[in-house]
CSV table of C-alpha atoms and ligand atoms in Angstrom, one decimal:
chain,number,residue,atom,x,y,z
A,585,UNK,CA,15.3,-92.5,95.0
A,586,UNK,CA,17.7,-92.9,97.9
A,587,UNK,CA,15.4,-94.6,100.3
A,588,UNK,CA,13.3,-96.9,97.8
A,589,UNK,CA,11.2,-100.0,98.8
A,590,UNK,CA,11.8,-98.8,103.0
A,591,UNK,CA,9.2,-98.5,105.0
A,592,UNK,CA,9.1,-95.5,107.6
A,593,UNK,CA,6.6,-95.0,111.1
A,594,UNK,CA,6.6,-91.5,111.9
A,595,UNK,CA,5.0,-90.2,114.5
A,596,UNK,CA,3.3,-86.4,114.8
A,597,UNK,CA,3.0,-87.2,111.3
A,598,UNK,CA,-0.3,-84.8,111.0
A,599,UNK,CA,1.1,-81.3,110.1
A,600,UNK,CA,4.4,-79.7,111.1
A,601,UNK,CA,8.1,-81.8,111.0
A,602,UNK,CA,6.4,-84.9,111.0
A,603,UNK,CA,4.6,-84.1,108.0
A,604,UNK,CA,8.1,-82.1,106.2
A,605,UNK,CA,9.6,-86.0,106.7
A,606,UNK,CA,6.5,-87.6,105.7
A,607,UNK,CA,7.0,-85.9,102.3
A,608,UNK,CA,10.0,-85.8,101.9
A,609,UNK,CA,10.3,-89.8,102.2
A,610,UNK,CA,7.8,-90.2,100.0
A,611,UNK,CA,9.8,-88.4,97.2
A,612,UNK,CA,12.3,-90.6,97.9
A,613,UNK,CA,10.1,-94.0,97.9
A,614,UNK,CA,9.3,-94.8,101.4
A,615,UNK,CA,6.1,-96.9,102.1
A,616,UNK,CA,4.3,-94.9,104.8
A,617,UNK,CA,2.4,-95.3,108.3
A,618,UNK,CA,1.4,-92.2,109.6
A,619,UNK,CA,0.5,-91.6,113.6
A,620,UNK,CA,-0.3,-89.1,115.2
A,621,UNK,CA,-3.4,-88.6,118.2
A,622,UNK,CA,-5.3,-86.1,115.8
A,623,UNK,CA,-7.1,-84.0,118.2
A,624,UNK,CA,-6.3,-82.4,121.1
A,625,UNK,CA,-5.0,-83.8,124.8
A,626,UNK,CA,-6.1,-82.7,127.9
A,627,UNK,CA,-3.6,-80.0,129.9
A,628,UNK,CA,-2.0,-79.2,126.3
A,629,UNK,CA,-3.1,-75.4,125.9
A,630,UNK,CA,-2.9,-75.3,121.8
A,631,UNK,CA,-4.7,-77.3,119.3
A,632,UNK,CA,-3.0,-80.3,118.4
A,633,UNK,CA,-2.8,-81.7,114.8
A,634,UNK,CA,-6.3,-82.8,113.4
A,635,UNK,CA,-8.1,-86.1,111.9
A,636,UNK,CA,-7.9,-83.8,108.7
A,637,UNK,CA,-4.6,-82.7,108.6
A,638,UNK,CA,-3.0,-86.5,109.4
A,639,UNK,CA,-5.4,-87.5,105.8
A,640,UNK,CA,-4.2,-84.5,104.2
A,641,UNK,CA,-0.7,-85.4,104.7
A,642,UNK,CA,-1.6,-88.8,103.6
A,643,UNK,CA,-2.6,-87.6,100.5
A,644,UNK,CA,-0.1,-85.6,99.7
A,645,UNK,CA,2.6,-88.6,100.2
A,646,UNK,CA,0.5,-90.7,97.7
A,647,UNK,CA,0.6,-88.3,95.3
A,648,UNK,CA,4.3,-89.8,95.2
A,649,UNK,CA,3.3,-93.4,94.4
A,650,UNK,CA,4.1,-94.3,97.7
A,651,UNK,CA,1.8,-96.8,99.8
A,652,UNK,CA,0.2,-94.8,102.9
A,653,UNK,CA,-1.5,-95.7,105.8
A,654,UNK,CA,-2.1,-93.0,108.7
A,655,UNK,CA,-3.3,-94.0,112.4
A,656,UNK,CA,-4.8,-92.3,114.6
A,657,UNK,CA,-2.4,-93.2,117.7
A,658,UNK,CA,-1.7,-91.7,121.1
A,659,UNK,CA,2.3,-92.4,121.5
A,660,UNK,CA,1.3,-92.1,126.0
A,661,UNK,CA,-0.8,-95.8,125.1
A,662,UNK,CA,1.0,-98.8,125.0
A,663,UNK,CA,-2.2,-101.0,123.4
A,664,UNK,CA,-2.5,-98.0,120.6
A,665,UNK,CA,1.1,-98.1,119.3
A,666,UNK,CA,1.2,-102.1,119.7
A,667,UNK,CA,-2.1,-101.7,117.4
A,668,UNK,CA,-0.5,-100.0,114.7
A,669,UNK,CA,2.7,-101.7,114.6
A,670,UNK,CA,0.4,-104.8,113.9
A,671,UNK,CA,-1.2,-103.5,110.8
A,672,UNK,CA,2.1,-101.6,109.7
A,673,UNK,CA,3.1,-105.1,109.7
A,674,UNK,CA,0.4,-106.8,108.4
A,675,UNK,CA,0.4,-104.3,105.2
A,676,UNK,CA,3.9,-103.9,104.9
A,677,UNK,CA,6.1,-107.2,106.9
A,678,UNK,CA,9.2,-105.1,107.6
A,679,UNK,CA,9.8,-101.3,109.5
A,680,UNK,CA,12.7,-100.0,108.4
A,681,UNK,CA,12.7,-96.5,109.7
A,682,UNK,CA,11.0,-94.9,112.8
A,683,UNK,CA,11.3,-91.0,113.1
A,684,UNK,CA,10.3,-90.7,117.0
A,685,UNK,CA,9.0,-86.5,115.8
A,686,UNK,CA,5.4,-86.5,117.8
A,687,UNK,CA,5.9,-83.9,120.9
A,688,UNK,CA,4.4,-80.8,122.6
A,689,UNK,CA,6.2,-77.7,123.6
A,690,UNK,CA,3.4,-77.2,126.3
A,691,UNK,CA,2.7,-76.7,129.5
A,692,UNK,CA,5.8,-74.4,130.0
A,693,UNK,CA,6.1,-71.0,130.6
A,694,UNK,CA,6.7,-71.5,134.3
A,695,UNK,CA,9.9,-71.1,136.4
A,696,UNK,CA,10.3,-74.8,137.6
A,697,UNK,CA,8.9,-74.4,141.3
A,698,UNK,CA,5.3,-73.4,139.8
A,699,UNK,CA,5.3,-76.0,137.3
A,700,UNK,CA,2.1,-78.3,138.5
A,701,UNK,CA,3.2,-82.5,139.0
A,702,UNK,CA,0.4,-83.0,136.2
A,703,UNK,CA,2.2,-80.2,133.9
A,704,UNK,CA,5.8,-82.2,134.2
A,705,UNK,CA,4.3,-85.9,133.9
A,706,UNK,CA,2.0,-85.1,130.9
A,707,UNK,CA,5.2,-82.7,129.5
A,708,UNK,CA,7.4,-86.8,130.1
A,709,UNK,CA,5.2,-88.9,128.9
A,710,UNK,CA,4.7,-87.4,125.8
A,711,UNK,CA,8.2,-85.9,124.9
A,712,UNK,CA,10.0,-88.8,126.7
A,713,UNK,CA,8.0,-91.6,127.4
A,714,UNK,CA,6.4,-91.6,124.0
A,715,UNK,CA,9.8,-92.3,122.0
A,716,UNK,CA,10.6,-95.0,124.7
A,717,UNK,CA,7.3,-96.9,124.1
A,718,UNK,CA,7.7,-96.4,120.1
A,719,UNK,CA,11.1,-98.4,120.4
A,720,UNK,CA,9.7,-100.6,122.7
A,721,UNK,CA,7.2,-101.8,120.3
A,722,UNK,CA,9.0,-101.4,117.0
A,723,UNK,CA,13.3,-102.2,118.5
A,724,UNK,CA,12.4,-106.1,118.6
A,725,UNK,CA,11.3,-106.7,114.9
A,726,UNK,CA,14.4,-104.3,113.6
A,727,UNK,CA,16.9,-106.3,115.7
A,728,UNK,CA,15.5,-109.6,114.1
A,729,UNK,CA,15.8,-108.0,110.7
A,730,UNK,CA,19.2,-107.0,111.7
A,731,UNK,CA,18.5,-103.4,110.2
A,732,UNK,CA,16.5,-100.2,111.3
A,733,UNK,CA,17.1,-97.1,111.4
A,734,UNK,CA,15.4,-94.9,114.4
A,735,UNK,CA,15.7,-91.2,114.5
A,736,UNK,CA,14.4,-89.6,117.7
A,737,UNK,CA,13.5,-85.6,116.7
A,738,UNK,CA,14.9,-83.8,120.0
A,739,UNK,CA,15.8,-80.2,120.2
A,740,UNK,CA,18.5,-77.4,121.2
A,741,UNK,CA,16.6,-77.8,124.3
A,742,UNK,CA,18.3,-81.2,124.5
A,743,UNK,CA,21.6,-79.6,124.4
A,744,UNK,CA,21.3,-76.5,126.7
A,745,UNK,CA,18.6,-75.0,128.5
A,746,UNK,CA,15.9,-72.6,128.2
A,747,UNK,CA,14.4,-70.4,130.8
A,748,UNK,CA,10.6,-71.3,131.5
A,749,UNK,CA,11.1,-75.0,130.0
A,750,UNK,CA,11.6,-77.1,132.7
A,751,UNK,CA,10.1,-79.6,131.5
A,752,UNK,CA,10.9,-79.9,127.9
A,753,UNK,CA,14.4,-79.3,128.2
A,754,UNK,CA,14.6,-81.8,131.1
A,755,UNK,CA,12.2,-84.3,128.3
A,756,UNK,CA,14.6,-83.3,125.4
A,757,UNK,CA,18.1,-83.9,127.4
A,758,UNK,CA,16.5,-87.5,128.4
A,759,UNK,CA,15.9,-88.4,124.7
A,760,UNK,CA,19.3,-87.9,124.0
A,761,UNK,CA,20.4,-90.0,126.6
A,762,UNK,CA,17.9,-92.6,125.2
A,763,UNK,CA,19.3,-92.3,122.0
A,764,UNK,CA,22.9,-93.2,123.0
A,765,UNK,CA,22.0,-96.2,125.5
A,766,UNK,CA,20.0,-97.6,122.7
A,767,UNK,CA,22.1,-97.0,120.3
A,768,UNK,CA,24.6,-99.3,122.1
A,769,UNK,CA,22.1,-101.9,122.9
A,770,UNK,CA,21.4,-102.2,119.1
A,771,UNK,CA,24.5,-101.6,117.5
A,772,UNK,CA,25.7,-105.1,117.2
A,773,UNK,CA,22.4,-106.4,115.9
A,774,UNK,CA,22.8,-103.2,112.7
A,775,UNK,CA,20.0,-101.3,114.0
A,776,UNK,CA,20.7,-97.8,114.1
A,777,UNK,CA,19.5,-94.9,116.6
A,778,UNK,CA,20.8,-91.5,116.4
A,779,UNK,CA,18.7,-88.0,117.5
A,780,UNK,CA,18.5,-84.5,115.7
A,781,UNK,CA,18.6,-81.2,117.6
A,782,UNK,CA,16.3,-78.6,115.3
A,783,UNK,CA,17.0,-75.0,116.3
A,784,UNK,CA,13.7,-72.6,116.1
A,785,UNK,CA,11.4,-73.7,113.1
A,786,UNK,CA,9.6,-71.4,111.3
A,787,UNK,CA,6.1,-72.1,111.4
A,788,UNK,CA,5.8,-72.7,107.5
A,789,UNK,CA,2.4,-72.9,106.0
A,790,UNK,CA,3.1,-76.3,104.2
A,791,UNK,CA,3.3,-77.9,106.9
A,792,UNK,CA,1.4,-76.2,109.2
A,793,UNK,CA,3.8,-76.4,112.0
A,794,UNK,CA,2.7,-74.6,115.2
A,795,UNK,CA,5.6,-75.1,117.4
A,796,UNK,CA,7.5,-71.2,117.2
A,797,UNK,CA,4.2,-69.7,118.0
A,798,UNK,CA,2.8,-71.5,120.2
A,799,UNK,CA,6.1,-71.2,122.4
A,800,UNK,CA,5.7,-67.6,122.1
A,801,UNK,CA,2.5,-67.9,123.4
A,802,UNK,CA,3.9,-69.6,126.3
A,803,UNK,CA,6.1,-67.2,127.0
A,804,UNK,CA,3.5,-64.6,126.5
A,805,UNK,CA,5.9,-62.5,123.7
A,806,UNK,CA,4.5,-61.5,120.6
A,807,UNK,CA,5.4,-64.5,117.6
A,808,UNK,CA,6.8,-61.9,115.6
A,809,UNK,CA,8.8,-60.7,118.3
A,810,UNK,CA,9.9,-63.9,119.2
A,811,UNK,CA,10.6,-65.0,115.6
A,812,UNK,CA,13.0,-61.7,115.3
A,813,UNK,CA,14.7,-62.9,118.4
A,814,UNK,CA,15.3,-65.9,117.5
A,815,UNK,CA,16.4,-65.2,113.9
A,816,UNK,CA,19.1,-63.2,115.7
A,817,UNK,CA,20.5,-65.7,118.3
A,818,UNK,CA,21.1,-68.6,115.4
A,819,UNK,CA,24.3,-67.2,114.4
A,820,UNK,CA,23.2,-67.7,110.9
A,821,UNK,CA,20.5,-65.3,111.2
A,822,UNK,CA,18.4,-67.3,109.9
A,823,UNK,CA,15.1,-69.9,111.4
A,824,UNK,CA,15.5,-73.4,110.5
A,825,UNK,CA,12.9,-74.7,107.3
A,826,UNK,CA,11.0,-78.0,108.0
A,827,UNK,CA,12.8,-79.3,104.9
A,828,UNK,CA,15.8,-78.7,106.6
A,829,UNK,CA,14.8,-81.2,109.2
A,830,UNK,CA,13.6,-83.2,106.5
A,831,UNK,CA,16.5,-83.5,105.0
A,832,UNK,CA,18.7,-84.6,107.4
A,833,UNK,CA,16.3,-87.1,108.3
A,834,UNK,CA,16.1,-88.3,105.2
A,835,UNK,CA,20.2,-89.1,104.9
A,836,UNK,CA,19.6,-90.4,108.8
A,837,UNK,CA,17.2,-93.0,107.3
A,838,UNK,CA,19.3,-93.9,104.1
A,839,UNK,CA,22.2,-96.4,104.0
A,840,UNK,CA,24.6,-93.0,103.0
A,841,UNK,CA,24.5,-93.2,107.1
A,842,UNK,CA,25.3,-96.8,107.7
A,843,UNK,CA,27.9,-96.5,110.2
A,844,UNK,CA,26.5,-93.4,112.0
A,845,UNK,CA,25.0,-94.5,115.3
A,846,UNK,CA,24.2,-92.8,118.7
A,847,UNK,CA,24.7,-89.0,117.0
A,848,UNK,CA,23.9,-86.4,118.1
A,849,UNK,CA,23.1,-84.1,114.8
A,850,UNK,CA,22.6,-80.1,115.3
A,851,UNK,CA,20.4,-78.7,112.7
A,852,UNK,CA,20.6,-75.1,114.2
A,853,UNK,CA,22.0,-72.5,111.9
A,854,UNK,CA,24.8,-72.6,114.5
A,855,UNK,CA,22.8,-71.8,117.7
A,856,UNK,CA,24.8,-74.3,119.9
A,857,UNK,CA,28.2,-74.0,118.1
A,858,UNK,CA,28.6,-70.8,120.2
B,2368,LIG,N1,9.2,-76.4,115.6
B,2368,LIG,C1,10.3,-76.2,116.3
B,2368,LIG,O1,10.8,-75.1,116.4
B,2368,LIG,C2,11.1,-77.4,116.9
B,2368,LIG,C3,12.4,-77.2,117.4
B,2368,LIG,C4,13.0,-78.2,118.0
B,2368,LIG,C5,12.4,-79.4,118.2
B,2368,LIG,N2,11.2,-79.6,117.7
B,2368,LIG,C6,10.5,-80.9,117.9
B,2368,LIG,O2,10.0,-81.4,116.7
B,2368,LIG,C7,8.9,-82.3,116.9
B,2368,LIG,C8,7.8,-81.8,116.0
B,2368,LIG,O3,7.4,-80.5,116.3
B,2368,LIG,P1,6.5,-79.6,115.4
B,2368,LIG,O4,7.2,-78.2,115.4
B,2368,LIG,O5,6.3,-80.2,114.1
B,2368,LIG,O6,5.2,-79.4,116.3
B,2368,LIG,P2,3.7,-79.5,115.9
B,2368,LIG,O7,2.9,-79.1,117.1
B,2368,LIG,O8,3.4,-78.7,114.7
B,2368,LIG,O9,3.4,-81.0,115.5
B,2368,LIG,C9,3.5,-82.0,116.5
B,2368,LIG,C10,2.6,-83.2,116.1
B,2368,LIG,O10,2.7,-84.2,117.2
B,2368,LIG,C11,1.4,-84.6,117.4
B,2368,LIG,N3,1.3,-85.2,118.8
B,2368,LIG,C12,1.4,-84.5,120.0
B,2368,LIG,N4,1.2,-85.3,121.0
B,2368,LIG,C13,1.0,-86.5,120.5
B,2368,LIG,C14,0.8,-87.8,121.1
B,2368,LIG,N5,0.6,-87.9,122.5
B,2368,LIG,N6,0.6,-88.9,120.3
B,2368,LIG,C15,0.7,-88.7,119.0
B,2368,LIG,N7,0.9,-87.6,118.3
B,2368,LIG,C16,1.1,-86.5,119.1
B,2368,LIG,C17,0.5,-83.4,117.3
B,2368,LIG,O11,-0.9,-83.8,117.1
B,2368,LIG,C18,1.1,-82.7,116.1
B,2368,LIG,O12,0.5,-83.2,114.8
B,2368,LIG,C19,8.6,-82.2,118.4
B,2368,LIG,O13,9.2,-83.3,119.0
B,2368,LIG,C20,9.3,-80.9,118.8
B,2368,LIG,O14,9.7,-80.9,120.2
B,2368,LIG,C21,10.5,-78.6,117.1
C-alpha cells in the first residue's frame, strides 16, 4: 500500500471525484476525513451531494480497514472547516494530504454580461475561496510537520476557456494561480501543493458524479449530446474515468512525487495538448 499510515481531508467527498479518491486512498491505506456540505446550497440549480451519500462513501472506504470519519462541512464557512480540522486532529494528530475536489459547475450558462453579482460570488467562494480557506486552516500544521501534500482538483477550464463559464473558468484559472504561489510559500518547509486539470468526466454510476450532465443542463444541450461532443474534442476520443482522477491523485499524494511541487497535471485525454 503506497500511501499507508497517511491521513487524507478531502473535500466534495459525498459522491463523484471526491468519492473516486476517497476510495481509492483507502485501498492504498489512508486514514480518512470526509467533508462535504451534504445537501443542497442556495443559487446552485442541481442537487448537491446528500447526508447519505457522504456515509455511503464512508462505508465503502472502511470496507478497506481504513479509519473514517465524514463531516458535514460547508468549505464558504471559516468556523466549519476550523471545526473539522480539530477533530481530524483530535482522532488522527497529523494531516498528511488535502485533496481541495469540493466545487460546483453552476450558475453558468450565461454570456458574462448577464451573469447576476450573486451568480459570480457564490460561483468564487465556492470554486476559489473554498480551497483558499481549506489551506488556510490545514497549511499551518503541514508546515510544522514539515510534510503535506495538497492537491487542489481544477479543470481544463483552468487552462483555457469555455463559452458560457465565466465564472468557473475565471474560479478554475485562480486555483491554479493559488496553487503555484503556495506552492512557493511552502516549498522550503517540504509541504507540497500542486493542481490537476480533469478533462470531461463521465458521470459514472460508482460514484455518482453529476458534473457532465449537469453542465449540459446548463447549457441547455441534451447529456448525451454533450457527452458525444465531448468524447470527440479529447483527442483521445475518449471521457475521462473518475479512477483516472483517482489515480493521479493518489501518486500526487505518495512520496513517488516528492520533489513535484506547483504542477500543473492535465488528466485530459489530450484536450489541451492541441
Ligand atoms: N466531472 C467533471 O467533468 C470535472 C471536470 C473538471 C473538473 N472537475 C472538478 O472536480 C471537482 C469534483 O467534481 P465532480 O464532478 O465530482 O462534481 P459533483 O457535483 O459530483 O461533486 C461535487 C461535490 O462537492 C460538494 N460540494 C459542493 N459545494 C460544496 C461546499 N460549499 N462545501 C462542501 N462541499 C461542497 C457537493 O455536495 C458534491 O458532493 C470539482 O471541483 C469540479 O470542478 C470536474
Amino acid at each position: 500500500m503506497r500511501l499507508d499510515g497517511k491521513v487524507a481531508l478531502i473535500t466534495g467527498a459525498a459522491r463523484g471525484l471526491g468519492r473516486a479518491c476517497a476510495l481509492k486512498f483507502a485501498q492504498e491505506g489512508v486514514d480518512l476525513v470526509l467533508l462535504d456540505v451534504a445537501g443542497n446550497i442556495e443559487g446552485v440549480p442541481y442537487q448537491l451531494g446528500s447526508q447519505s451519500q457522504l456515509e455511503y462513501t464512508a462505508k465503502c472506504c472502511q470496507q478497506f480497514g481504513v479509519v473514517v470519519r465524514h463531516m458535514r462541512v460547508d468549505i464558504r464557512n471559516m468556523a466549519e472547516i476550523n471545526q473539522a480540522v480539530d477533530e481530524a486532529l483530535s482522532c488522527f494528530e497529523h494531516i498528511d494530504i488535502l485533496v481541495n475536489n469540493a466545487g460546483i459547475a453552476a450558475p453558468s450558462g450565461k454570456v458574462v454580461h448577464d451573469v447576476t453579482e450573486a451568480e459570480w460570488l457564490l460561483m468564487q467562494d465556492i470554486d476559489l475561496n473554498g480551497a483558499w480557506r481549506m489551506i488556510k486552516a490545514v497549511g499551518r500544521l503541514m508546515a510544522q510537520q514539515r510534510r503535506g501534500s495538497i492537491i487542489n482538483i481544477a479543470s481544463t477550464a483552468g487552462l483555457v476557456g469555455y463559452r458560457n463559464f465565466s465564472g468557473y473558468v475565471a474560479a478554475k484559472h485562480a486555483i491554479i494561480g493559488l496553487t503555484k504561489a503556495a506552492s512557493l510559500d511552502y516549498a522550503p518547509l517540504k509541504v507540497r501543493v500542486n493542481a490537476l486539470c480533469p478533462g470531461s468526466v463521465r458521470d459514472c454510476e460508482t460514484v455518482e458524479g453529476k458534473m457532465l450532465s449537469e453542465i449540459a443542463r446548463s447549457l441547455d444541450v441534451d447529456v448525451n449530446e454533450h457527452e458525444a461532443v465531448f468524447t470527440q474534442s479529447q483527442p483521445m476520443n475518449e471521457l475521462i474515468e473518475p479512477i483516472d482522477i483517482a489515480n493521479a491523485a493518489t501518486w500526487l499524494a505518495s512520496d513517488e512525487s516528492y520533489r513535484v511541487t506547483g504542477s500543473v497535471i492535465t488528466v485530459d485525454a489530450g484536450f489541451t495538448s492541441r
